[in-house]
CSV table of C-alpha atoms and ligand atoms in Angstrom, one decimal:
chain,number,residue,atom,x,y,z
A,231,MET,CA,71.0,9.9,13.7
A,232,ILE,CA,69.4,11.4,16.4
A,233,ILE,CA,70.6,14.8,18.0
A,234,GLY,CA,69.1,15.1,21.5
A,235,LEU,CA,68.5,18.6,23.1
A,236,LEU,CA,68.3,18.8,26.7
A,237,LYS,CA,66.9,21.2,29.0
A,238,GLU,CA,69.5,23.0,31.4
A,239,THR,CA,69.4,23.2,34.9
A,240,GLU,CA,67.3,25.7,37.2
A,241,THR,CA,69.9,28.5,37.1
A,242,GLU,CA,70.8,28.2,33.7
A,243,LYS,CA,68.7,30.4,31.1
A,244,ARG,CA,70.6,29.6,27.7
A,245,VAL,CA,69.9,26.5,25.5
A,246,SER,CA,72.3,24.8,23.3
A,247,ILE,CA,70.3,25.5,19.9
A,248,LEU,CA,67.2,27.4,19.1
A,249,PRO,CA,64.6,26.4,16.7
A,250,ASP,CA,66.1,27.8,13.4
A,251,VAL,CA,69.5,25.5,14.4
A,252,ALA,CA,67.3,22.9,14.7
A,253,GLY,CA,65.6,23.2,11.5
A,254,ASN,CA,69.1,23.5,9.9
A,255,LEU,CA,70.1,20.3,11.7
A,256,LEU,CA,67.2,18.5,9.7
A,257,LYS,CA,69.0,19.7,6.4
A,258,LEU,CA,72.2,17.8,7.2
A,259,LYS,CA,69.6,14.6,7.6
A,260,ALA,CA,69.7,14.3,11.3
A,261,GLU,CA,66.4,14.2,13.2
A,262,VAL,CA,66.2,16.6,16.3
A,263,TRP,CA,64.6,15.6,19.8
A,264,PHE,CA,64.1,18.1,22.3
A,265,GLU,CA,63.0,18.0,26.1
A,266,ALA,CA,60.1,20.0,27.2
A,267,ASP,CA,60.7,23.8,27.7
A,268,ALA,CA,64.5,23.6,26.9
A,269,GLY,CA,64.2,26.9,25.0
A,270,LEU,CA,61.5,28.4,27.2
A,271,ASN,CA,63.9,30.7,29.1
A,272,ALA,CA,65.5,31.9,25.8
A,273,PHE,CA,61.7,32.8,24.6
A,274,GLN,CA,61.3,29.8,22.5
A,275,THR,CA,58.1,27.6,22.9
A,276,ASN,CA,57.9,23.9,22.6
A,277,ASN,CA,55.7,24.8,19.3
A,278,ASP,CA,58.4,26.8,17.7
A,279,TYR,CA,60.7,23.8,17.9
A,280,VAL,CA,57.8,21.4,16.4
A,281,ALA,CA,57.5,23.9,13.8
A,282,ALA,CA,61.1,23.8,12.9
A,283,GLY,CA,60.6,19.9,12.7
A,284,ALA,CA,61.8,18.7,15.9
A,285,PHE,CA,60.0,16.0,17.9
A,286,LEU,CA,59.1,16.6,21.7
A,287,LYS,CA,60.5,13.6,23.8
A,288,SER,CA,60.7,13.2,27.6
A,289,ARG,CA,64.4,13.6,29.3
A,290,SER,CA,65.1,10.1,29.7
A,291,GLU,CA,64.2,9.0,26.0
A,292,ILE,CA,66.5,11.7,24.8
A,293,LEU,CA,69.5,10.4,27.2
A,294,SER,CA,68.9,6.8,26.2
A,295,GLY,CA,68.2,7.2,22.5
A,296,ALA,CA,70.0,10.2,21.1
A,297,ASP,CA,73.3,10.0,19.3
A,298,VAL,CA,74.4,13.3,19.9
A,299,LEU,CA,73.5,15.1,23.1
A,300,LEU,CA,73.6,18.8,23.3
A,301,SER,CA,74.0,20.0,27.1
A,302,ILE,CA,75.6,23.3,27.8
A,303,HIS,CA,76.7,22.0,31.3
A,304,PRO,CA,77.9,18.7,32.5
A,305,LEU,CA,75.3,15.9,32.7
A,306,SER,CA,74.5,14.7,36.4
A,307,SER,CA,75.7,11.5,37.6
A,308,THR,CA,72.0,10.1,37.3
A,309,ASP,CA,71.7,11.7,33.6
A,310,LEU,CA,74.8,9.5,33.1
A,311,VAL,CA,73.5,6.1,33.9
A,312,ALA,CA,70.9,6.3,31.2
A,313,VAL,CA,73.0,7.8,28.5
A,314,LYS,CA,74.2,5.2,26.0
A,315,PRO,CA,77.8,4.2,25.7
A,316,THR,CA,78.3,5.2,22.2
A,317,ALA,CA,76.8,8.7,22.6
A,318,VAL,CA,78.7,11.8,21.8
A,319,VAL,CA,78.1,14.7,24.1
A,320,VAL,CA,78.7,18.1,22.9
A,321,GLY,CA,79.0,21.4,25.5
A,322,VAL,CA,81.3,23.3,27.7
A,323,TYR,CA,82.6,21.4,30.1
A,324,GLN,CA,85.7,23.2,31.6
A,325,PRO,CA,87.7,19.5,31.6
A,326,LEU,CA,90.7,21.3,32.9
A,327,PHE,CA,88.8,22.1,36.1
A,328,ASN,CA,86.4,19.0,35.7
A,329,PHE,CA,88.7,16.6,35.1
A,330,ILE,CA,87.4,13.9,37.6
A,331,SER,CA,84.0,14.0,35.9
A,332,MET,CA,85.8,13.4,32.6
A,333,THR,CA,87.6,10.2,33.9
A,334,HIS,CA,84.1,8.7,34.5
A,335,TRP,CA,82.7,9.9,31.2
A,336,ALA,CA,85.8,8.0,29.8
A,337,GLU,CA,85.1,5.0,31.6
A,338,LYS,CA,81.5,5.0,30.7
A,339,GLY,CA,82.7,5.0,26.7
A,340,MET,CA,81.3,8.4,25.7
A,341,THR,CA,82.7,10.7,23.3
A,342,THR,CA,82.7,14.1,24.8
A,343,PHE,CA,83.5,17.3,22.8
A,344,SER,CA,84.1,20.3,25.0
A,345,LEU,CA,83.9,23.4,22.8
A,346,ASP,CA,86.0,25.5,25.2
A,347,MET,CA,88.8,23.5,24.2
A,348,LEU,CA,88.8,24.1,20.6
A,349,PRO,CA,92.2,25.6,19.6
A,350,ARG,CA,91.6,29.3,18.8
A,351,THR,CA,92.6,29.3,15.1
A,352,THR,CA,91.2,31.3,12.4
A,353,ARG,CA,88.9,28.4,11.2
A,354,ALA,CA,87.5,27.8,14.9
A,355,GLN,CA,86.0,31.0,14.7
A,356,ALA,CA,82.5,30.3,13.8
A,357,MET,CA,82.6,27.8,16.6
A,358,ASP,CA,84.4,29.8,19.3
A,359,VAL,CA,81.9,29.7,22.1
A,360,LEU,CA,84.5,31.2,24.4
A,361,SER,CA,84.5,34.4,22.4
A,362,SER,CA,80.5,34.4,21.5
A,363,GLN,CA,79.8,34.2,25.2
A,364,ALA,CA,82.7,36.2,27.0
A,365,ASN,CA,81.9,39.0,24.7
A,366,ILE,CA,78.2,39.0,26.2
A,367,ALA,CA,80.0,38.6,29.8
A,368,GLY,CA,82.2,41.7,29.0
A,369,TYR,CA,78.9,44.0,27.8
A,370,LYS,CA,76.8,42.5,30.6
A,371,ALA,CA,79.7,43.3,33.3
A,372,VAL,CA,79.5,47.0,32.5
A,373,LEU,CA,75.7,47.2,32.5
A,374,VAL,CA,75.5,45.4,36.0
A,375,ALA,CA,78.3,47.8,37.3
A,376,ALA,CA,76.1,50.6,36.1
A,377,SER,CA,72.8,49.7,37.5
A,378,VAL,CA,74.5,49.6,40.9
A,379,PHE,CA,76.8,52.4,40.8
A,380,PRO,CA,75.3,55.4,42.6
A,381,LYS,CA,76.7,57.8,40.0
A,382,TYR,CA,76.1,58.7,36.3
A,383,PHE,CA,78.6,57.3,33.6
A,384,PRO,CA,78.8,60.1,31.4
A,385,MET,CA,80.2,63.7,31.8
A,386,LEU,CA,77.1,66.0,32.4
A,387,MET,CA,76.9,69.8,32.4
A,388,THR,CA,73.4,70.7,33.8
A,389,ALA,CA,71.6,73.9,35.5
A,390,ALA,CA,72.0,72.0,38.8
A,391,GLY,CA,75.8,71.6,38.3
A,392,SER,CA,78.2,69.2,36.5
A,393,ILE,CA,78.8,65.4,36.7
A,394,SER,CA,82.3,64.2,36.1
A,395,PRO,CA,82.5,61.0,34.1
A,396,ALA,CA,83.0,57.6,35.8
A,397,LYS,CA,86.5,56.2,35.9
A,398,VAL,CA,86.5,52.6,34.8
A,399,LEU,CA,89.2,50.4,35.2
A,400,VAL,CA,89.7,47.1,32.9
A,401,ILE,CA,92.3,44.5,33.7
A,402,GLY,CA,92.8,41.8,31.1
A,403,ALA,CA,92.0,43.0,27.4
A,404,GLY,CA,90.9,39.7,25.8
A,405,VAL,CA,87.4,39.3,24.4
A,406,ALA,CA,85.7,40.2,27.4
A,407,GLY,CA,87.9,42.9,28.3
A,408,LEU,CA,87.8,44.3,24.9
A,409,GLN,CA,83.8,44.3,24.9
A,410,ALA,CA,83.8,45.8,28.4
A,411,ILE,CA,85.9,48.6,27.4
A,412,ALA,CA,83.7,49.4,24.6
A,413,THR,CA,80.8,49.2,26.2
A,414,ALA,CA,82.0,51.8,29.1
A,415,LYS,CA,83.1,54.0,26.4
A,416,ARG,CA,79.8,54.2,24.8
A,417,LEU,CA,78.1,54.8,27.9
A,418,GLY,CA,80.7,58.0,28.5
A,419,ALA,CA,83.1,56.6,31.0
A,420,VAL,CA,87.1,57.4,30.9
A,421,VAL,CA,88.7,53.8,30.7
A,422,GLU,CA,92.0,52.6,32.0
A,423,VAL,CA,93.1,49.0,30.7
A,424,PHE,CA,95.9,46.6,31.9
A,425,ASP,CA,97.1,43.9,30.2
A,426,THR,CA,100.3,41.6,30.3
A,427,ARG,CA,100.2,41.4,26.4
A,428,ALA,CA,101.7,44.1,24.6
A,429,ALA,CA,99.8,43.1,21.5
A,430,SER,CA,96.6,44.2,23.1
A,431,LYS,CA,97.8,47.9,23.3
A,432,GLU,CA,96.8,48.8,19.9
A,433,GLU,CA,93.3,47.4,20.3
A,434,VAL,CA,92.6,49.1,23.5
A,435,MET,CA,93.9,52.5,22.3
A,436,SER,CA,91.7,52.0,19.1
A,437,LEU,CA,88.8,51.8,21.4
A,438,GLY,CA,89.8,55.1,22.9
A,439,ALA,CA,90.8,53.9,26.1
A,440,LYS,CA,94.3,54.4,27.8
A,441,PHE,CA,96.5,51.4,28.1
A,442,VAL,CA,98.6,51.5,31.5
A,443,GLU,CA,102.2,50.1,30.5
A,444,VAL,CA,103.9,48.0,32.9
A,445,GLU,CA,107.6,47.2,31.6
A,446,GLY,CA,109.1,43.8,31.9
A,447,ALA,CA,106.3,41.7,30.7
A,448,ALA,CA,107.1,38.0,29.6
A,449,ASP,CA,107.0,37.4,25.7
A,450,ALA,CA,103.3,35.7,24.9
A,451,SER,CA,104.0,36.2,21.3
A,452,LYS,CA,103.9,32.7,20.8
A,453,ALA,CA,101.1,31.6,23.0
A,454,GLY,CA,98.4,32.0,20.5
A,455,GLY,CA,96.7,35.0,22.1
A,456,TYR,CA,96.8,34.0,25.2
A,457,ALA,CA,98.6,35.1,28.4
A,458,VAL,CA,101.5,33.3,30.1
A,459,GLU,CA,102.6,33.2,33.8
A,460,GLN,CA,104.9,36.2,34.6
A,461,THR,CA,108.0,36.5,36.8
A,462,GLU,CA,107.6,37.4,40.4
A,463,GLU,CA,109.2,40.8,39.9
A,464,TYR,CA,106.8,41.9,36.9
A,465,LYS,CA,103.6,40.9,39.4
A,466,LEU,CA,105.2,42.9,42.1
A,467,LYS,CA,105.6,45.9,39.6
A,468,GLN,CA,102.0,45.2,38.1
A,469,LYS,CA,100.6,44.9,41.9
A,470,GLN,CA,101.7,48.3,42.6
A,471,ARG,CA,100.5,50.0,39.2
A,472,ILE,CA,97.1,48.5,39.5
A,473,HIS,CA,96.9,49.7,43.1
A,474,GLU,CA,97.7,53.5,42.0
A,475,ALA,CA,95.2,53.1,39.6
A,476,ILE,CA,92.5,51.1,41.5
A,477,VAL,CA,92.4,53.9,44.4
A,478,LYS,CA,91.1,56.5,41.9
A,479,ALA,CA,88.8,54.3,39.9
A,480,ASP,CA,84.8,54.1,40.4
A,481,ILE,CA,84.4,50.9,38.5
A,482,VAL,CA,87.0,47.8,38.0
A,483,ILE,CA,86.3,45.0,35.4
A,484,THR,CA,88.8,42.2,35.9
A,485,THR,CA,89.0,39.4,33.3
A,486,ALA,CA,92.6,38.4,33.6
A,487,GLN,CA,93.0,34.5,32.9
A,488,ILE,CA,96.0,32.2,31.9
A,489,PRO,CA,94.0,29.0,30.5
A,490,GLY,CA,93.8,26.4,32.7
A,491,LYS,CA,95.1,27.8,35.6
A,492,LYS,CA,93.7,29.5,38.6
A,493,ALA,CA,92.7,33.1,37.9
A,494,PRO,CA,95.8,35.2,38.7
A,495,LEU,CA,95.3,37.7,42.2
A,496,LEU,CA,95.7,41.1,41.1
A,497,ILE,CA,93.5,43.1,43.5
A,498,THR,CA,94.4,42.5,47.3
A,499,LYS,CA,91.7,43.2,50.4
A,500,THR,CA,94.0,46.2,51.4
A,501,MET,CA,93.4,47.6,47.7
A,502,VAL,CA,89.5,47.4,48.2
A,503,GLU,CA,89.5,49.0,51.3
A,504,GLU,CA,91.2,52.0,49.9
A,505,MET,CA,88.7,52.4,47.5
A,506,ARG,CA,86.2,55.1,47.5
A,507,LYS,CA,82.8,53.8,49.2
A,508,GLY,CA,80.2,53.0,46.3
A,509,SER,CA,82.9,51.8,44.0
A,510,ILE,CA,82.1,48.5,42.1
A,511,ILE,CA,84.3,45.4,41.2
A,512,VAL,CA,82.9,42.8,38.7
A,513,ASP,CA,85.2,39.9,38.7
A,514,LEU,CA,84.5,37.8,35.6
A,515,ALA,CA,87.2,35.5,36.5
A,516,ALA,CA,85.1,34.4,39.8
A,517,ALA,CA,84.6,30.9,38.4
A,518,THR,CA,88.4,30.1,38.4
A,519,GLY,CA,89.2,31.7,42.0
A,520,GLY,CA,88.8,35.3,41.0
A,521,ASN,CA,91.4,38.3,40.1
A,522,CYS,CA,90.2,39.7,43.6
A,523,GLU,CA,90.8,38.4,46.9
A,524,VAL,CA,87.3,39.5,48.3
A,525,THR,CA,85.5,37.9,45.6
A,526,LYS,CA,83.0,35.0,46.2
A,527,ASN,CA,81.9,33.0,43.3
A,528,ASN,CA,78.2,33.8,42.0
A,529,GLU,CA,77.7,36.2,45.1
A,530,THR,CA,77.9,39.9,45.6
A,531,VAL,CA,79.8,40.9,48.6
A,532,VAL,CA,80.1,44.3,50.2
A,533,HIS,CA,83.5,45.3,51.5
A,534,HIS,CA,84.1,48.6,52.8
A,535,GLY,CA,81.3,50.3,51.1
A,536,VAL,CA,82.8,48.4,47.7
A,537,SER,CA,80.3,46.1,45.7
A,538,ILE,CA,82.2,43.1,44.5
A,539,ILE,CA,80.2,41.2,42.0
A,540,GLY,CA,81.3,37.7,41.5
A,541,ASN,CA,78.6,36.7,39.0
A,542,SER,CA,80.3,33.9,36.7
A,543,ASN,CA,77.5,33.1,34.4
A,544,LEU,CA,76.7,36.7,32.9
A,545,PRO,CA,75.9,35.0,29.3
A,546,SER,CA,72.9,33.4,30.9
A,547,THR,CA,71.3,36.9,32.2
A,548,MET,CA,71.1,37.5,28.2
A,549,PRO,CA,69.6,34.1,27.3
A,550,ALA,CA,67.9,35.0,23.7
A,551,ASP,CA,71.2,36.1,22.1
A,552,ALA,CA,73.4,34.3,24.0
A,553,SER,CA,71.6,31.1,22.8
A,554,LYS,CA,71.2,32.4,19.4
A,555,LEU,CA,75.2,32.7,19.1
A,556,TYR,CA,76.2,29.7,21.0
A,557,GLY,CA,73.6,27.6,18.9
A,558,LYS,CA,75.3,28.7,15.6
A,559,ASN,CA,78.8,27.9,17.5
A,560,VAL,CA,77.3,24.4,18.0
A,561,PHE,CA,75.9,24.2,14.6
A,562,ASN,CA,79.2,25.0,12.9
A,563,PHE,CA,80.9,22.5,15.1
A,564,LEU,CA,78.1,19.5,14.1
A,565,LYS,CA,79.0,20.0,10.6
A,566,LEU,CA,82.7,18.8,11.2
A,567,ILE,CA,81.4,15.7,12.6
A,568,ILE,CA,78.3,14.9,10.5
A,569,ASP,CA,78.9,13.6,7.0
A,570,ALA,CA,76.6,14.0,3.8
A,571,GLU,CA,74.7,11.2,4.8
A,572,GLY,CA,73.8,12.4,8.0
A,573,LYS,CA,76.0,9.9,9.9
A,574,LEU,CA,78.5,10.6,12.7
A,575,ASN,CA,82.0,10.9,11.3
A,576,LEU,CA,84.8,11.5,13.7
A,577,ASN,CA,87.8,12.6,11.9
A,578,PHE,CA,90.6,12.8,14.6
A,579,GLU,CA,92.8,14.2,11.6
A,580,ASP,CA,91.1,17.5,11.8
A,581,ASP,CA,92.7,19.9,14.5
A,582,LEU,CA,89.6,21.2,15.6
A,583,VAL,CA,87.8,17.8,16.2
A,584,LYS,CA,90.8,16.5,18.0
A,585,GLY,CA,91.4,19.6,19.8
A,586,ALA,CA,87.9,19.7,21.3
A,587,CYS,CA,87.5,16.1,22.1
A,588,ILE,CA,88.3,15.1,25.6
A,589,THR,CA,87.1,11.2,26.1
A,590,HIS,CA,86.6,8.8,23.2
A,591,ALA,CA,86.7,5.0,23.1
A,592,LYS,CA,86.9,4.5,27.1
A,593,LYS,CA,90.0,7.0,27.3
A,594,ILE,CA,90.7,10.5,28.0
A,595,VAL,CA,92.1,11.7,24.5
A,596,ASN,CA,93.2,15.3,25.3
A,597,ASP,CA,97.0,15.7,26.1
A,598,ARG,CA,96.5,18.7,28.6
A,599,VAL,CA,93.5,17.0,30.6
A,600,ASN,CA,95.7,13.7,30.7
A,601,GLU,CA,98.6,15.9,32.1
A,602,ILE,CA,96.7,16.9,34.9
A,603,VAL,CA,95.0,13.6,35.7
A,604,ASN,CA,98.5,12.1,35.9
A,605,LYS,CA,99.9,15.0,38.1
A,606,THR,CA,97.0,14.8,40.2
A,607,ALA,CA,97.1,10.9,40.6
A,608,ALA,CA,100.9,11.4,41.3
A,609,THR,CA,100.7,14.0,44.1
A,610,ASN,CA,97.5,11.7,45.8
B,32,LIG,P1,90.9,36.0,27.1
B,32,LIG,O1,91.9,35.0,27.4
B,32,LIG,O2,90.5,36.3,25.7
B,32,LIG,O3,91.3,37.4,27.9
B,32,LIG,C1,92.1,37.5,29.1
B,32,LIG,C2,93.1,38.6,29.1
B,32,LIG,O4,93.7,38.5,30.2
B,32,LIG,C3,94.1,38.2,28.1
B,32,LIG,O5,94.0,39.4,27.4
B,32,LIG,C4,95.4,38.2,28.7
B,32,LIG,O6,96.5,38.8,28.1
B,32,LIG,C5,94.8,39.0,30.2
B,32,LIG,N1,95.8,38.8,31.6
B,32,LIG,C6,96.2,37.8,31.7
B,32,LIG,N2,96.9,37.8,33.0
B,32,LIG,C7,96.9,39.1,33.1
B,32,LIG,C8,97.6,39.7,34.1
B,32,LIG,N3,98.1,39.2,35.1
B,32,LIG,N4,97.2,41.1,34.1
B,32,LIG,C9,96.6,41.8,33.3
B,32,LIG,N5,96.3,41.0,32.1
B,32,LIG,C10,96.0,39.8,32.2
B,32,LIG,O7,89.6,35.5,28.0
B,32,LIG,P2,88.0,36.2,27.7
B,32,LIG,O8,87.4,35.4,26.8
B,32,LIG,O9,88.2,37.5,27.5
B,32,LIG,O10,87.7,35.8,29.4
B,32,LIG,C11,88.1,36.7,30.3
B,32,LIG,C12,87.7,35.9,31.7
B,32,LIG,O11,86.1,36.1,31.8
B,32,LIG,C13,87.8,34.5,31.9
B,32,LIG,O12,88.4,34.2,33.3
B,32,LIG,C14,86.6,33.7,31.6
B,32,LIG,O13,86.2,32.5,32.3
B,32,LIG,C15,85.5,34.7,32.1
B,32,LIG,N6,84.3,34.7,31.8
B,32,LIG,C16,83.4,35.1,32.6
B,32,LIG,C17,82.1,35.1,32.3
B,32,LIG,C18,81.0,35.6,33.3
B,32,LIG,O14,79.8,35.6,33.2
B,32,LIG,N7,81.6,35.8,34.2
B,32,LIG,C19,81.8,34.7,31.0
B,32,LIG,C20,82.8,34.6,29.9
B,32,LIG,C21,84.2,34.5,30.4
């Protein structure tokens, strides 16, 4: 079986697998083909891949010859023409948003595995790309904010006067939020946190941050660690509490999301206008509409002296470790679909294989994606 590693587009610095994983794939009796400079932005040369046992091939040879294609982002329509119909594609395709592309991929006959759709169970942790990459995003969000913040983070007593610690507000204490809290604390900031899930309170407090309680949140205990939609009354109450906290904050990191839905709008333009000049908002939910009304995806906007950073691919700014962790996730997933003889073995009885599979045998096979496709067709 041939596993093909594609070079990502200009703006993406990560690569699906590093040479060490390519070497481990050989042990699974697979052959690895890679596109020239696929790992260059992650500081891995073509020679590094060759030394690991992989073969350098052209993009068109890989597209038309590989049985399994590794591409973090969706393939372009031009690439799609060259792909063989029996190919398996593995990446992060956000199929709940990119469902139109998924219908084209299904028509082509390809089998698509989108690792962002893996159920978040204990067994899936070793292949959970959302966690490995969101962890980086949370860490980098704080560092990006610190690098443009015109003040210190830690409290300092100097002969020239004292500096009070930066006040950081984190909205959403999931994977990205918890790493943002830990990073801001390490830099010496005072951190306050909002989350709708009561279960996150203990984790937030164990990191030394203050959890701001808003009474009346909907019960999310059966949502597998994810948030659920809140009542209008709760949303209003939460907005007021966020408003009170935000005018005192220097830095706001927002990470609130409900899977498959547009990000909840938690920070209005008016709230931004009431923040101190020089304050920073890093909106990690920019790709799904943003938690802040002023956010523009992949742009930094300055509004009333407040910088709103909407970089939606922070993992790409740390390509070496992001690729290392992503590649390990991919490898652990490939072990599920490659048998001892090095042949493809798609066992749809396995909840992880089934959960991550979006298209197979000319159909969209994921219930949540199908629901959106059908709903959209009914409204058009
Ligand atoms: P997650 O699901 O683990 O965490 C989201 C948290 O938000 C949950 O704890 C949830 O309870 C909370 N939440 C939901 N609605 C809320 C509300 N109204 N108020 C307060 N909290 C609320 O998700 P994650 O993996 O930590 O990712 C967080 C966000 O960061 C997502 O939008 C994700 O797409 C994004 N992300 C961005 C980048 C980037 O580079 N910008 C990279 C990775 C992930």
